[in-house]
Coordinates of C-alpha atoms in Angstrom, one line a residue:
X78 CA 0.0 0.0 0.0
X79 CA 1.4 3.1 -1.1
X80 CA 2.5 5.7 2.2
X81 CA 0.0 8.4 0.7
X82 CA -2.9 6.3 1.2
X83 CA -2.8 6.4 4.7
X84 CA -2.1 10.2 4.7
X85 CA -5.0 12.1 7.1
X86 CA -5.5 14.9 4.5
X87 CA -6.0 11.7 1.3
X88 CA -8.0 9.9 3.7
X89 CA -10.3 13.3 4.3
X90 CA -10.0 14.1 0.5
X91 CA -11.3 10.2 -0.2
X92 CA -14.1 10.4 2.1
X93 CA -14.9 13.8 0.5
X94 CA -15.1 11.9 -2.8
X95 CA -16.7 9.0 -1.0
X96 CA -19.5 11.1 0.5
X97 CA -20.4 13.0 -3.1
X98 CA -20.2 9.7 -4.6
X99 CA -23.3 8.8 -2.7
X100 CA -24.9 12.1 -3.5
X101 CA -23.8 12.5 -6.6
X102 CA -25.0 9.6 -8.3
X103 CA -28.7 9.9 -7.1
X104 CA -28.0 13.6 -8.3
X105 CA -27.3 12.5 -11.8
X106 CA -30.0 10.3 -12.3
X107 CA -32.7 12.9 -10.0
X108 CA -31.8 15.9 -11.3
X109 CA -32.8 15.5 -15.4
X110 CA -35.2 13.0 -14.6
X111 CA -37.1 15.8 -12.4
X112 CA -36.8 18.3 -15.5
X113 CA -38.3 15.9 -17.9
X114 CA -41.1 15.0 -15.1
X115 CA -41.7 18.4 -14.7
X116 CA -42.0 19.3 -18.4
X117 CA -42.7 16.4 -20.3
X118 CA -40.5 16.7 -23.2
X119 CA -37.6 16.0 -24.6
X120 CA -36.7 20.0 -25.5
X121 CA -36.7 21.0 -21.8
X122 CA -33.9 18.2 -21.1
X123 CA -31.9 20.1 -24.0
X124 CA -32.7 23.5 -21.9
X125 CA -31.0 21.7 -18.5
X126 CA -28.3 19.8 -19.8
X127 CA -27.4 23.0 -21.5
X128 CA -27.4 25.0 -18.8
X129 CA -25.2 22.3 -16.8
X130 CA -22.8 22.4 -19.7
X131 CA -22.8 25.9 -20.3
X132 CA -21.5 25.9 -16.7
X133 CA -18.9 24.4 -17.2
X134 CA -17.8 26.2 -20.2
X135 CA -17.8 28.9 -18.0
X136 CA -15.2 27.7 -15.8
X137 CA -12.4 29.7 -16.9
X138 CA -13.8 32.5 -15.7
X139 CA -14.9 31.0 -12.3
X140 CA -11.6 29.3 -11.7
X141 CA -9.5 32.0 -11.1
X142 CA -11.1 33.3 -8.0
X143 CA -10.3 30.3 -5.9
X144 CA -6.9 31.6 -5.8
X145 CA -8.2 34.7 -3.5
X146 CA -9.4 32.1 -1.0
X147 CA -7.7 29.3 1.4
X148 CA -8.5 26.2 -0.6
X149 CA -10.1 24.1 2.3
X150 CA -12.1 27.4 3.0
X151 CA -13.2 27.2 -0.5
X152 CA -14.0 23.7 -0.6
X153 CA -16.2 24.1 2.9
X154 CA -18.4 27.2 1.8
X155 CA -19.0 25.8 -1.7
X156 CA -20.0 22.5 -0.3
X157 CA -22.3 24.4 2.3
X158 CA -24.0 26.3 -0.5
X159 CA -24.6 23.4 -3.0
X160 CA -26.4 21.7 0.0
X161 CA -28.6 24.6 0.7
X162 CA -29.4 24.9 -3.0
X163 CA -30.4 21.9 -2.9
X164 CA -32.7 22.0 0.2
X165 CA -35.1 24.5 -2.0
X166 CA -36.4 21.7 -3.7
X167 CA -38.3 19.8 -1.4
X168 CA -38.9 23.0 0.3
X169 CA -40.8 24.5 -2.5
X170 CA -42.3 20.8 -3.3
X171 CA -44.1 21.0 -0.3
X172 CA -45.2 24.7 -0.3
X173 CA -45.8 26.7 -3.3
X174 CA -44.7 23.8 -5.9
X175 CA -41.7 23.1 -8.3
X176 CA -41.6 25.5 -12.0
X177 CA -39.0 23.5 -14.4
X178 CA -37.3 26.7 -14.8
X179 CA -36.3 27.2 -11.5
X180 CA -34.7 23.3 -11.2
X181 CA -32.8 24.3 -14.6
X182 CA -31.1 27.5 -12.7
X183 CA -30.2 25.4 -10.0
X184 CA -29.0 22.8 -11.9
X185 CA -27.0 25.6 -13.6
X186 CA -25.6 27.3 -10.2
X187 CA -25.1 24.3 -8.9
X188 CA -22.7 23.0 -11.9
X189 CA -21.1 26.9 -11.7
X190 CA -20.2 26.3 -8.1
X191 CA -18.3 22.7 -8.9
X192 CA -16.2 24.7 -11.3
X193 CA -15.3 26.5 -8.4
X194 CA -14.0 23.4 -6.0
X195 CA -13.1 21.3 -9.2
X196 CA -9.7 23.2 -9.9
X197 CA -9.1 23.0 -5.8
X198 CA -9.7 19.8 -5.3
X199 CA -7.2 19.1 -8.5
X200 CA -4.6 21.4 -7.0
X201 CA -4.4 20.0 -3.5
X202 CA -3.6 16.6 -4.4
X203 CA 0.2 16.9 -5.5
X204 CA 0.4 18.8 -2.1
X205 CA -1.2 16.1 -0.1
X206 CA 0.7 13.4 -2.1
X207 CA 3.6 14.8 -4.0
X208 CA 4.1 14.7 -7.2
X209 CA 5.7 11.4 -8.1
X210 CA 2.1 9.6 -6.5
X211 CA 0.2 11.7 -8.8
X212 CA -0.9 8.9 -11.7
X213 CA -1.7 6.6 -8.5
X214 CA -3.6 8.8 -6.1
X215 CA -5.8 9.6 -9.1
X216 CA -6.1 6.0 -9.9
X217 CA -7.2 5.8 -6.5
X218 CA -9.9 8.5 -6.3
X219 CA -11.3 8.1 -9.9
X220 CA -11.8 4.7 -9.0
X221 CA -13.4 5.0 -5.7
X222 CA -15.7 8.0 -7.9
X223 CA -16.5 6.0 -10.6
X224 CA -17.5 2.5 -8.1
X225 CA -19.7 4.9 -6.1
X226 CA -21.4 6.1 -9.7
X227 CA -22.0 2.2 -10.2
X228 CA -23.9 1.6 -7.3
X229 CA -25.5 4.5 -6.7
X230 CA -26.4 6.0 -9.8
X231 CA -27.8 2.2 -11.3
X232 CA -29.5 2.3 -7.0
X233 CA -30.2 5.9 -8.0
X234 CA -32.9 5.0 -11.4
X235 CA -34.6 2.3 -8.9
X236 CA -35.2 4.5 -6.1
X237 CA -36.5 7.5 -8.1
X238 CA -39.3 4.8 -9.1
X239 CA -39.9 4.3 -5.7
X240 CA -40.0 7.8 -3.9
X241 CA -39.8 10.3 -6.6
X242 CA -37.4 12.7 -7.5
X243 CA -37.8 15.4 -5.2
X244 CA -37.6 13.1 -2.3
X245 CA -34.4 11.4 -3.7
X246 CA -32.7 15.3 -4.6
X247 CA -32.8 15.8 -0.9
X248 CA -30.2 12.2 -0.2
X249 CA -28.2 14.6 -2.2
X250 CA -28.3 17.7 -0.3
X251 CA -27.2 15.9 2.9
X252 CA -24.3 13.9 1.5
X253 CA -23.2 17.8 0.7
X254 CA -23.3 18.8 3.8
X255 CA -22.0 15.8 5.3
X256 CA -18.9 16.1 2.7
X257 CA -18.5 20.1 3.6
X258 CA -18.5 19.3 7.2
X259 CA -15.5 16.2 6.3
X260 CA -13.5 18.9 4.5
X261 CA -13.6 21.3 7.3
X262 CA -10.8 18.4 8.7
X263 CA -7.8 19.6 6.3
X264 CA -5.0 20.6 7.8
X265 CA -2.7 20.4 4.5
X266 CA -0.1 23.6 4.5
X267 CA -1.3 25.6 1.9
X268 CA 1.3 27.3 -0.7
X269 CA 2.4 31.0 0.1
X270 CA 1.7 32.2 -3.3
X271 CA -2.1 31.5 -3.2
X272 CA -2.6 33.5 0.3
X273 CA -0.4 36.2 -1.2
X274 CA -3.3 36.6 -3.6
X275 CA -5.7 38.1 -0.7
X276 CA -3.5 41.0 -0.1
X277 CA -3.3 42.6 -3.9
X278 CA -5.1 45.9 -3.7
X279 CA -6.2 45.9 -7.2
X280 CA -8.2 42.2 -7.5
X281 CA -9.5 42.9 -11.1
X282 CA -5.8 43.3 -12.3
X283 CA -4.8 40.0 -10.8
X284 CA -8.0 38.3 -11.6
X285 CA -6.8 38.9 -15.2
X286 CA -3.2 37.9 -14.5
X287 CA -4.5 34.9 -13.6
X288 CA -7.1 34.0 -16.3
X289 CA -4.3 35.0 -18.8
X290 CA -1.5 32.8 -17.3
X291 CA -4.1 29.8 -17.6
X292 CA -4.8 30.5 -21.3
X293 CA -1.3 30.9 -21.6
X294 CA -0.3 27.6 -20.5
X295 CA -2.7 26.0 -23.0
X296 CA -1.0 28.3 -26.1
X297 CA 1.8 27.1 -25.4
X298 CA 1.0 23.6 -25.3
X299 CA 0.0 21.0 -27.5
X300 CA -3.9 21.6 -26.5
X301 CA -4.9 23.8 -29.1
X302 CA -3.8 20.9 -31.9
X303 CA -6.2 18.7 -29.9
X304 CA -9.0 20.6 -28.7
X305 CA -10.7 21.5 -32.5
X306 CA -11.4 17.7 -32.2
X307 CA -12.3 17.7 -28.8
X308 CA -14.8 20.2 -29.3
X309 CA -16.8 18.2 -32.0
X310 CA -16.8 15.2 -29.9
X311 CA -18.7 16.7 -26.9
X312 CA -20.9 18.5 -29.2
X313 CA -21.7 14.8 -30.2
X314 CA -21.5 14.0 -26.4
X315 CA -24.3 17.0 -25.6
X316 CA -26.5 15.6 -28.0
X317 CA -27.0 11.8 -26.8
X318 CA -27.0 13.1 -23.2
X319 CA -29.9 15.2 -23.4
X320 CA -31.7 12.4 -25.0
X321 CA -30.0 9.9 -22.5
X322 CA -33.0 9.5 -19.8
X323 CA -35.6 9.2 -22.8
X324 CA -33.9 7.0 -24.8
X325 CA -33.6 4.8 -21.5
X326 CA -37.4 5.3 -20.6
X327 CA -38.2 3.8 -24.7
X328 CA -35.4 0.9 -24.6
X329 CA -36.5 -0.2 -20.7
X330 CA -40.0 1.8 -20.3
X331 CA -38.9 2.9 -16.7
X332 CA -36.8 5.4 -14.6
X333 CA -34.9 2.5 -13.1
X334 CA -33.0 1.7 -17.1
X335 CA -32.0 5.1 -17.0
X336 CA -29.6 4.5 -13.8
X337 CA -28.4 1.6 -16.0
X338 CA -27.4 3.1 -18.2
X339 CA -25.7 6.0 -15.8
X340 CA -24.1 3.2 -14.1
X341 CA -23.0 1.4 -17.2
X342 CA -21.5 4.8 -18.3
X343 CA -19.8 5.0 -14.9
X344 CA -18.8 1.2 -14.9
X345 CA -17.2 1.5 -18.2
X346 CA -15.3 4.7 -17.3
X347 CA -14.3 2.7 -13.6
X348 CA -12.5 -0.1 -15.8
X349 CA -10.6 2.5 -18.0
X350 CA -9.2 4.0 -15.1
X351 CA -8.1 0.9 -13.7
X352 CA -6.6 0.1 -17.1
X353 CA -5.1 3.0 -17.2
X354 CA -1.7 2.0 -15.6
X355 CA -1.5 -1.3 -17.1
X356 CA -1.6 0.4 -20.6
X357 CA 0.2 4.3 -20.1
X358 CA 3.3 2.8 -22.1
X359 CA 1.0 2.7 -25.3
X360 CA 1.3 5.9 -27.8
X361 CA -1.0 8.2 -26.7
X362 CA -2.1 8.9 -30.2
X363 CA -2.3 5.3 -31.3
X364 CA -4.2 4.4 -27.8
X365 CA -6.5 7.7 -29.0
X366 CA -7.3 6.4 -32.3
X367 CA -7.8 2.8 -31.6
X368 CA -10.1 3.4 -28.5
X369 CA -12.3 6.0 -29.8
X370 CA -13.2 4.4 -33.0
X371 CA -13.9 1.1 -31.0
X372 CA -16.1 3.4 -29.0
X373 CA -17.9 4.7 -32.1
X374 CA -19.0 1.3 -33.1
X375 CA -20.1 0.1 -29.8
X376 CA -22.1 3.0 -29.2
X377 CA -23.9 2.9 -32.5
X378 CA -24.8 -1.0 -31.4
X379 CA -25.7 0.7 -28.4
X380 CA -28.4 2.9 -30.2
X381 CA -29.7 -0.3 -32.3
X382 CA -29.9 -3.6 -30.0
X383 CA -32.7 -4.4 -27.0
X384 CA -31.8 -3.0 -23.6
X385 CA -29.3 -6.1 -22.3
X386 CA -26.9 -6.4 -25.0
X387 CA -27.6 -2.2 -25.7
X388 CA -26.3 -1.3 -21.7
X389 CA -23.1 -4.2 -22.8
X390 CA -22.1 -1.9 -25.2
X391 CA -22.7 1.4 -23.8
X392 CA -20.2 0.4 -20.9
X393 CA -17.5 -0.7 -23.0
X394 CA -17.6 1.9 -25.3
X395 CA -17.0 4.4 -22.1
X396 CA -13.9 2.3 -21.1
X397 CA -11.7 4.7 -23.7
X398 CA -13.0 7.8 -21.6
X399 CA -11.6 6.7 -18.4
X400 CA -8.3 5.9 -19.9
X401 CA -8.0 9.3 -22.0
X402 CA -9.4 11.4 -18.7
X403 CA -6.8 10.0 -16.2
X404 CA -3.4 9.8 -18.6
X405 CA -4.6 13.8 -19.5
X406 CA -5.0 15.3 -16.1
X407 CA -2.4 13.2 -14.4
X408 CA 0.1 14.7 -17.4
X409 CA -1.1 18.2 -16.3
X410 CA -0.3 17.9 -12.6
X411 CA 2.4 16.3 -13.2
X412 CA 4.0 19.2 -15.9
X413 CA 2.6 21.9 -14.6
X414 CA 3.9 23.6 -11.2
X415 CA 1.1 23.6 -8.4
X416 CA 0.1 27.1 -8.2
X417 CA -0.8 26.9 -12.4
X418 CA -2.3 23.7 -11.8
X419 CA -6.2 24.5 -11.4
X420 CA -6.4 27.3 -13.8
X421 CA -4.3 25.1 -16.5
X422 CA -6.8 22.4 -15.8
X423 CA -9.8 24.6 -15.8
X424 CA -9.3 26.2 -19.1
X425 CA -8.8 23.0 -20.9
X426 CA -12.2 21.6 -19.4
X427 CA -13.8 25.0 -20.3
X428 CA -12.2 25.1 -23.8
X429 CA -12.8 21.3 -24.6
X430 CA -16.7 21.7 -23.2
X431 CA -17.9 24.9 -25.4
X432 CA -19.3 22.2 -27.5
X433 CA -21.5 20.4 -25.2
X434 CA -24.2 23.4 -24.5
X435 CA -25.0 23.6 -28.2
X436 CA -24.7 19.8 -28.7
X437 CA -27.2 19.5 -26.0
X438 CA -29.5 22.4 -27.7
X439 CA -29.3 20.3 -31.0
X440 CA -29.9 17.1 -29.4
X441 CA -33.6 18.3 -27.6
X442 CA -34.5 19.3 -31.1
X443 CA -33.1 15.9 -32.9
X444 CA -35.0 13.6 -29.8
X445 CA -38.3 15.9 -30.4
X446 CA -38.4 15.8 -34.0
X447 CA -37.0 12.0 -34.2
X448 CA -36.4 10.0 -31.6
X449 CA -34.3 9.8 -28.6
X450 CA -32.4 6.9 -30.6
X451 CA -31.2 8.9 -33.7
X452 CA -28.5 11.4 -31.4
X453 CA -27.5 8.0 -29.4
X454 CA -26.7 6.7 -33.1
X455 CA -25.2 10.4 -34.1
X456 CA -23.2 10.0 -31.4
X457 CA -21.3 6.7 -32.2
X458 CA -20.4 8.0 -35.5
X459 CA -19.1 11.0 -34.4
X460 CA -16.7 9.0 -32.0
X461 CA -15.6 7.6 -35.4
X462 CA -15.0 10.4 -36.9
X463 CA -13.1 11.8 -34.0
X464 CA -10.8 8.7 -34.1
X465 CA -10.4 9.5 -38.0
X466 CA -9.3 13.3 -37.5
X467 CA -6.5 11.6 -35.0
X468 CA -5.4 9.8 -37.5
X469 CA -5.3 12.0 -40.1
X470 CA -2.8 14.3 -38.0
X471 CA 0.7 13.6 -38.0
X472 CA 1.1 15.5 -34.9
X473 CA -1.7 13.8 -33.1
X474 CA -0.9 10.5 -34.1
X475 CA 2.6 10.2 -33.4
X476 CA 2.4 11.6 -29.8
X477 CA 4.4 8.6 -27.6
X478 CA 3.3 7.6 -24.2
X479 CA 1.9 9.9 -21.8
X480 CA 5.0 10.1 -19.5
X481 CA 6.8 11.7 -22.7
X482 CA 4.4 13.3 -24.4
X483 CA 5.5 17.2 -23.2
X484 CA 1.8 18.3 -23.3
X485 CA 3.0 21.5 -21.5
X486 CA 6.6 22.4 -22.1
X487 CA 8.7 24.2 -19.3
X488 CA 7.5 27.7 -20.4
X489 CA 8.9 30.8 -18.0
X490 CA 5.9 32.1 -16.2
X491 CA 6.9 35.6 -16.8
X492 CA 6.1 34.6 -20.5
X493 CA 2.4 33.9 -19.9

């Protein structure tokens, strides 16, 4: 067992992760469920996963503002506020009744405020466990994440069926506050530069130092030959996600297949990541190619057989995800000195995400015309496609394994 695991502040940070696992799986599953409850259509799940993915888009400009706070401050108030957020709904359930718009602008504060922890919670982890544990202790909590989103979110479908989505929001808003109240136990020593921050008289100017050292980090980097592709991808992505709890409701005719196929999603991701270090000494760009167009076929199978052999495929097509989101964001922390670390990571989730909010747009128009199995089939042929404009770039394709792939060369900081 590595040394780190046993670390108080890891052992906080996993029960943290352990806690939102719960919370966040029934989330998942709850939250777009409620929407389309609420409104009946296919278009209004388009409205809410856009407004979730538009969100996150916005992360680059959200990011930067952690740095003018302590990070387990940070972590604590955010996870007080998503908790309270969250309490409105049954509040208003039982008094003056839900509108669909007002669970679509929490859904979209909610997701705002996780771009605000996300980069912390990224940042902290090469202090707790240095640097050289990075690749593990992300093994580690991406697999304890993605086993809680197997359980809970497949547990999630079943007990929406039971006591209804309101009721099962409100699991959710407790295991926030029960995770707030865990992180409250850091006592990790928190880099100078980041309390520095608090004492700049002129916040706007460093606000903007800030956000332009993260963009600069990803100019001078090997993102922007990447991200043109990535863009397209998750525009596919935004398109069969929106249709996702429909599509499960016509393959299995009940909330419960849609936490299937959340789960199989989260399974499929759980094996990548535990795959990941058996197979980092792969080419990046080969391992890119050859996963992603395996993906694309599976996914279209997905869109086209009965609901067993449909949730098969749907998990092993998400086994390339896993693989490609833990060899990326371990390279980052890895490359990139600590204090760059969460505004590095959060423009590259921001830049690769602009296309979901506009894939998830097109997709409540594609299910509402069509059907909710059309963008699941879109979807698998865009993987394809992705996996083809790999290929066709020498750049892309040649990039060696992930431990030399210089994603972000040593640039000087007074550069950026």
């Amino acid at each position: 067992m590595k040394a780190f695991f046993i670390e108080r502040n890891f052992l906080i940070l996993l029960s943290g992760v352990f806690i939102n696992g719960i919370g966040g799986g029934v989330y998942a599953v709850s939250g777009m469920l409620l929407v389309l409850h609420l409104s009946g259509s296919v278009l209004y799940s388009g409205f809410a996963f856009f407004a979730v993915s538009l969100a996150n888009a916005m992360g680059f400009l959200v990011a930067p503002l952690a740095n003018y706070f302590k990070y387990k401050n940070g972590l604590v108030i955010c996870g007080f506020l998503k908790a309270a957020l969250l309490f409105t709904i049954p509040l208003c359930y039982i008094t003056v009744g839900l509108n669909v718009y007002y669970v679509i602008f929490l859904l979209f504060t909610i997701s705002l405020l996780s771009q605000f922890t996300y980069p912390i919670e990224s940042t902290i982890l090469p202090i707790i466990v240095g640097k050289d544990n990075i690749i593990q202790a992300n093994s580690y909590l991406q697999t304890v994440r993605e086993a809680m989103d197997v359980v809970f979110v497949a547990g999630a479908g079943i007990l929406v069926a039971f006591i209804g989505s309101v009721q099962a929001i409100l699991i959710t808003a407790i295991c926030m506050l029960l995770s707030a109240l865990a992180y409250t136990l850091f006592n990790f020593q928190q880099p100078e530069e980041s309390k520095d921050k608090q004492s700049v008289g002129n916040v706007l100017d460093v606000y903007k130092s800030d956000l332009k050292a993260g963009i600069g980090y990803i100019r001078y980097s090997l993102i922007p030959k990447m991200i043109v592709s990535i863009i397209f991808i998750n525009l596919a992505m935004g398109v069969m996600t929106t249709n996702l709890p429909a599509f499960a409701l016509i393959k299995g005719g009940s909330e419960a297949t849609y936490g299937f196929y959340m789960a199989a999603l989260s399974l499929g991701i759980m094996i990548g990541t535990i795959m990941t270090s058996k197979i980092k000494e792969i080419g990046f760009g080969r391992l890119t190619i050859i996963s992603f167009s395996g993906t694309g076929v599976l996914w279209m199978g997905t869109a086209l057989l009965p609901v067993i052999p449909s949730l098969i495929l749907f998990c092993l097509g998400a086994i390339s995800i896993g693989i490609i989101n833990i060899l990326i964001f371990s390279a980052v922390q890895q490359q990139v000195e600590t204090l760059f670390i969460g505004r590095v990571i959060t423009v590259l989730s921001s830049a690769a995400s602009i296309g979901i909010p506009f894939g998830a747009l097109a997709g409540g128009v594609i299910g509402e015309t069509f059907t909710p199995v059309v963008p699941v089939f879109i979807c698998g042929i865009a993987m394809c496609v992705f996996s083809f404009s790999w290929l066709s770039s020498s750049v892309l394709r040649k990039l060696p394994k992930i431990d030399e792939a210089k994603l972000f060369p040593a640039k000087q900081v007074e550069e950026v």
